[in-house]
Amino acid sequence: MTNLIDRHNSEPESTDMTITAPFIDFAVPGTIHVPARGRLALKLRKGQKMTITDVKGQQVMDMIAAMVDDPNERLSCMFSRVSSGKWDLNEGYTVYSTKCTPMLNVLHDDNGTHNMTGGYCSQWSNAIRYGTGKTFTCHDNLVGDWEELGLDVEKISPDMCISLFMNIAHHADGTMQIQEPTTKPGDRITFEAQEDLYIGLSNCPEEHNPCNAFHVTEMDVTIE
């Protein structure tokens, strides 16, 4: 596979905390290197496969999606759980839209631990949880993705976001806890597009909790 992007980024000096990777219109076969805190916007044709590889292990990638024919029809974690009858995404799982249309099938999954409850880190959630000022966030990255694709950023919602490789423990007393990912270097998940899709990816920049084991690293995205 051809490496289309291979770039590392340092902390920016400006207040613009979004790190970008070039937009690809209907993805061509190849491997895209997404740096730590980076993002990627692309379009998948029906039948194309997309593999996300955790290069160094213990890294989360947030993913949102919408239909090319009707971007108002978006990925839905809730309807995916209801339609599949499964709480967790794993090999053989189908990801559904807000109209319960199949969007993505999981062909391969090395790890099997993902967050299907929806949501992403944002300036607001970081401020209320950690008292932070301006930080890198998945929401900002996903907004950048949607802007590159020419889509309405106000339509981005927590329910349309799957946090791949994110490890959240749900306890018997009703509490939940973000824990370090269990992925090893090279662990991957492969999706097959069931429709033409817009895809937004954020290589999660969160370092205020164990989401990425307090050390964000690069990811690879391979299109076939």
Tab-separated table of C-alpha atoms in Angstrom:
chain	number	residue	atom	x	y	z
A	1	MET	CA	0.000	0.000	0.000
A	2	THR	CA	1.148	3.546	-0.752
A	3	ASN	CA	1.651	5.795	2.256
A	4	LEU	CA	-0.286	8.947	1.345
A	5	ILE	CA	0.355	10.916	4.524
A	6	ASP	CA	3.302	10.728	6.868
A	7	ARG	CA	3.480	13.782	9.051
A	8	HIS	CA	3.997	14.510	12.738
A	9	ASN	CA	2.838	17.654	14.497
A	10	SER	CA	3.933	19.533	17.585
A	11	GLU	CA	1.874	21.672	19.934
A	12	PRO	CA	0.590	24.728	18.011
A	13	GLU	CA	1.432	28.232	19.162
A	14	SER	CA	-1.886	29.689	17.988
A	15	THR	CA	-5.306	29.125	19.535
A	16	ASP	CA	-6.319	26.946	16.580
A	17	MET	CA	-6.042	23.497	18.126
A	18	THR	CA	-7.130	21.514	15.047
A	19	ILE	CA	-4.443	19.449	13.332
A	20	THR	CA	-5.371	18.443	9.808
A	21	ALA	CA	-4.728	15.701	7.310
A	22	PRO	CA	-5.606	16.295	3.631
A	23	PHE	CA	-9.169	15.585	2.495
A	24	ILE	CA	-9.593	12.721	0.006
A	25	ASP	CA	-12.601	12.734	-2.359
A	26	PHE	CA	-13.793	9.125	-2.748
A	27	ALA	CA	-10.832	7.432	-1.178
A	28	VAL	CA	-8.291	5.657	-3.356
A	29	PRO	CA	-6.561	2.461	-2.198
A	30	GLY	CA	-3.657	3.175	0.083
A	31	THR	CA	-2.599	3.735	3.665
A	32	ILE	CA	-3.031	7.126	5.298
A	33	HIS	CA	-0.882	7.925	8.320
A	34	VAL	CA	-2.858	10.025	10.818
A	35	PRO	CA	-0.557	11.662	13.391
A	36	ALA	CA	-1.284	11.979	17.091
A	37	ARG	CA	-4.177	14.445	17.579
A	38	GLY	CA	-4.753	14.409	13.807
A	39	ARG	CA	-7.937	14.005	11.808
A	40	LEU	CA	-9.084	12.668	8.452
A	41	ALA	CA	-12.119	13.416	6.277
A	42	LEU	CA	-12.971	11.118	3.379
A	43	LYS	CA	-15.694	9.544	1.265
A	44	LEU	CA	-16.101	5.794	0.937
A	45	ARG	CA	-17.801	4.146	-2.014
A	46	LYS	CA	-20.196	1.290	-1.364
A	47	GLY	CA	-18.126	-1.889	-1.104
A	48	GLN	CA	-14.865	-0.186	-0.161
A	49	LYS	CA	-13.069	-1.446	2.927
A	50	MET	CA	-11.516	0.768	5.581
A	51	THR	CA	-9.075	-0.626	8.145
A	52	ILE	CA	-8.051	1.413	11.180
A	53	THR	CA	-4.812	0.223	12.772
A	54	ASP	CA	-3.634	1.183	16.246
A	55	VAL	CA	0.047	1.511	15.398
A	56	LYS	CA	1.521	1.639	18.902
A	57	GLY	CA	-1.442	0.387	20.948
A	58	GLN	CA	-3.758	1.987	23.504
A	59	GLN	CA	-5.061	4.725	21.196
A	60	VAL	CA	-8.684	5.670	20.466
A	61	MET	CA	-10.103	6.839	17.128
A	62	ASP	CA	-13.493	8.592	17.013
A	63	MET	CA	-15.585	8.021	13.884
A	64	ILE	CA	-18.693	9.748	12.531
A	65	ALA	CA	-20.486	8.988	9.265
A	66	ALA	CA	-23.334	10.185	7.050
A	67	MET	CA	-24.914	9.127	3.769
A	68	VAL	CA	-23.576	10.811	0.626
A	69	ASP	CA	-27.061	10.759	-0.943
A	70	ASP	CA	-28.605	12.373	2.146
A	71	PRO	CA	-26.177	13.725	4.774
A	72	ASN	CA	-29.083	14.221	7.173
A	73	GLU	CA	-29.145	10.425	7.492
A	74	ARG	CA	-26.301	9.843	9.894
A	75	LEU	CA	-24.670	7.060	11.863
A	76	SER	CA	-26.627	6.274	15.026
A	77	CYS	CA	-25.164	4.423	17.985
A	78	MET	CA	-28.625	4.049	19.498
A	79	PHE	CA	-30.254	2.536	16.405
A	80	SER	CA	-27.180	0.363	15.818
A	81	ARG	CA	-27.606	-1.145	19.275
A	82	VAL	CA	-31.364	-1.560	18.835
A	83	SER	CA	-31.128	-3.000	15.305
A	84	SER	CA	-28.285	-5.394	16.083
A	85	GLY	CA	-29.440	-6.364	19.558
A	86	LYS	CA	-25.852	-5.914	20.722
A	87	TRP	CA	-24.432	-3.421	23.203
A	88	ASP	CA	-20.852	-3.666	21.933
A	89	LEU	CA	-19.395	-3.433	18.441
A	90	ASN	CA	-17.355	-6.454	17.334
A	91	GLU	CA	-16.661	-8.700	14.332
A	92	GLY	CA	-19.854	-9.326	12.364
A	93	TYR	CA	-21.556	-6.191	13.701
A	94	THR	CA	-23.568	-3.885	11.417
A	95	VAL	CA	-23.561	-0.141	12.046
A	96	TYR	CA	-26.932	1.454	11.236
A	97	SER	CA	-28.117	4.962	10.396
A	98	THR	CA	-30.755	7.195	11.969
A	99	LYS	CA	-33.209	5.546	9.537
A	100	CYS	CA	-31.928	2.048	10.395
A	101	THR	CA	-30.178	1.652	7.046
A	102	PRO	CA	-27.045	-0.532	7.164
A	103	MET	CA	-23.992	1.725	6.779
A	104	LEU	CA	-20.917	-0.312	7.728
A	105	ASN	CA	-20.214	-3.987	8.381
A	106	VAL	CA	-17.363	-5.036	10.665
A	107	LEU	CA	-15.341	-7.632	8.746
A	108	HIS	CA	-12.452	-8.003	11.189
A	109	ASP	CA	-11.765	-6.849	14.752
A	110	ASP	CA	-8.654	-7.771	16.708
A	111	ASN	CA	-9.730	-6.180	19.976
A	112	GLY	CA	-13.512	-6.085	20.379
A	113	THR	CA	-13.586	-3.228	22.889
A	114	HIS	CA	-15.223	-0.019	21.661
A	115	ASN	CA	-17.571	2.654	22.995
A	116	MET	CA	-21.002	2.453	21.354
A	117	THR	CA	-22.763	4.782	23.808
A	118	GLY	CA	-21.928	7.807	21.651
A	119	GLY	CA	-20.043	10.974	22.483
A	120	TYR	CA	-16.671	12.633	22.014
A	121	CYS	CA	-14.374	14.853	24.036
A	122	SER	CA	-15.149	18.554	23.580
A	123	GLN	CA	-14.156	21.934	24.952
A	124	TRP	CA	-17.322	21.900	27.094
A	125	SER	CA	-16.925	18.394	28.506
A	126	ASN	CA	-13.241	18.952	29.271
A	127	ALA	CA	-14.016	22.244	31.010
A	128	ILE	CA	-16.685	20.729	33.264
A	129	ARG	CA	-14.670	17.589	34.031
A	130	TYR	CA	-11.144	18.949	34.290
A	131	GLY	CA	-11.432	22.739	34.522
A	132	THR	CA	-9.404	23.138	31.337
A	133	GLY	CA	-9.130	26.075	28.984
A	134	LYS	CA	-8.530	25.576	25.262
A	135	THR	CA	-7.510	21.984	24.550
A	136	PHE	CA	-7.279	19.554	21.662
A	137	THR	CA	-10.633	17.737	21.315
A	138	CYS	CA	-12.314	15.199	19.063
A	139	HIS	CA	-15.280	17.530	18.577
A	140	ASP	CA	-13.026	20.211	17.083
A	141	ASN	CA	-11.394	17.619	14.824
A	142	LEU	CA	-14.761	16.282	13.665
A	143	VAL	CA	-16.014	19.808	12.975
A	144	GLY	CA	-12.936	20.281	10.792
A	145	ASP	CA	-13.716	17.037	8.960
A	146	TRP	CA	-17.300	18.057	8.260
A	147	GLU	CA	-16.241	21.526	7.097
A	148	GLU	CA	-13.819	19.961	4.593
A	149	LEU	CA	-16.603	17.741	3.290
A	150	GLY	CA	-18.919	20.750	2.929
A	151	LEU	CA	-21.390	19.427	5.497
A	152	ASP	CA	-23.393	21.185	8.208
A	153	VAL	CA	-21.323	21.071	11.402
A	154	GLU	CA	-24.426	21.812	13.481
A	155	LYS	CA	-25.673	18.326	12.562
A	156	ILE	CA	-22.752	16.660	14.366
A	157	SER	CA	-24.151	14.913	17.430
A	158	PRO	CA	-22.822	12.556	20.125
A	159	ASP	CA	-25.087	9.726	18.922
A	160	MET	CA	-23.347	9.628	15.529
A	161	CYS	CA	-19.898	8.997	17.047
A	162	ILE	CA	-18.305	5.600	17.711
A	163	SER	CA	-15.153	5.672	19.835
A	164	LEU	CA	-13.078	2.841	18.394
A	165	PHE	CA	-10.880	0.972	20.893
A	166	MET	CA	-12.220	3.068	23.798
A	167	ASN	CA	-12.503	1.066	27.025
A	168	ILE	CA	-15.325	2.099	29.375
A	169	ALA	CA	-16.210	-0.050	32.376
A	170	HIS	CA	-19.871	-0.147	33.437
A	171	HIS	CA	-20.200	-1.062	37.105
A	172	ALA	CA	-23.042	-2.773	38.955
A	173	ASP	CA	-23.716	0.351	41.036
A	174	GLY	CA	-24.590	2.316	37.890
A	175	THR	CA	-21.308	4.184	37.589
A	176	MET	CA	-18.950	4.045	34.645
A	177	GLN	CA	-15.221	4.561	34.382
A	178	ILE	CA	-12.893	5.373	31.499
A	179	GLN	CA	-10.035	2.888	31.522
A	180	GLU	CA	-6.885	2.448	29.459
A	181	PRO	CA	-7.445	0.771	26.077
A	182	THR	CA	-6.529	-2.888	25.806
A	183	THR	CA	-5.267	-2.687	22.221
A	184	LYS	CA	-1.785	-3.920	21.383
A	185	PRO	CA	0.476	-2.471	18.671
A	186	GLY	CA	-0.938	-3.398	15.273
A	187	ASP	CA	-4.475	-4.214	16.434
A	188	ARG	CA	-6.958	-3.284	13.733
A	189	ILE	CA	-10.621	-3.127	12.802
A	190	THR	CA	-11.937	-3.397	9.232
A	191	PHE	CA	-15.244	-1.975	7.981
A	192	GLU	CA	-16.983	-2.473	4.635
A	193	ALA	CA	-19.171	0.395	3.412
A	194	GLN	CA	-22.762	-0.635	2.674
A	195	GLU	CA	-23.561	2.723	1.032
A	196	ASP	CA	-21.591	5.699	-0.284
A	197	LEU	CA	-20.539	7.421	2.931
A	198	TYR	CA	-18.960	10.548	4.316
A	199	ILE	CA	-16.524	9.584	7.076
A	200	GLY	CA	-14.973	11.832	9.716
A	201	LEU	CA	-12.144	10.473	11.870
A	202	SER	CA	-10.451	12.018	14.900
A	203	ASN	CA	-7.310	10.471	16.346
A	204	CYS	CA	-8.390	11.166	19.908
A	205	PRO	CA	-6.240	13.877	21.563
A	206	GLU	CA	-7.591	13.393	25.104
A	207	GLU	CA	-4.839	13.322	27.733
A	208	HIS	CA	-6.805	14.272	30.863
A	209	ASN	CA	-8.040	10.718	31.525
A	210	PRO	CA	-6.874	7.146	30.733
A	211	CYS	CA	-8.721	7.130	27.374
A	212	ASN	CA	-5.390	6.952	25.488
A	213	ALA	CA	-3.255	5.752	28.410
A	214	PHE	CA	-2.220	9.415	28.916
A	215	HIS	CA	-0.053	9.308	25.782
A	216	VAL	CA	-1.540	10.007	22.348
A	217	THR	CA	-0.003	8.250	19.343
A	218	GLU	CA	-0.483	7.823	15.592
A	219	MET	CA	-2.961	5.628	13.728
A	220	ASP	CA	-3.064	4.224	10.188
A	221	VAL	CA	-6.134	4.146	7.933
A	222	THR	CA	-6.006	1.731	4.995
A	223	ILE	CA	-8.486	1.884	2.120
A	224	GLU	CA	-9.106	-1.093	-0.177
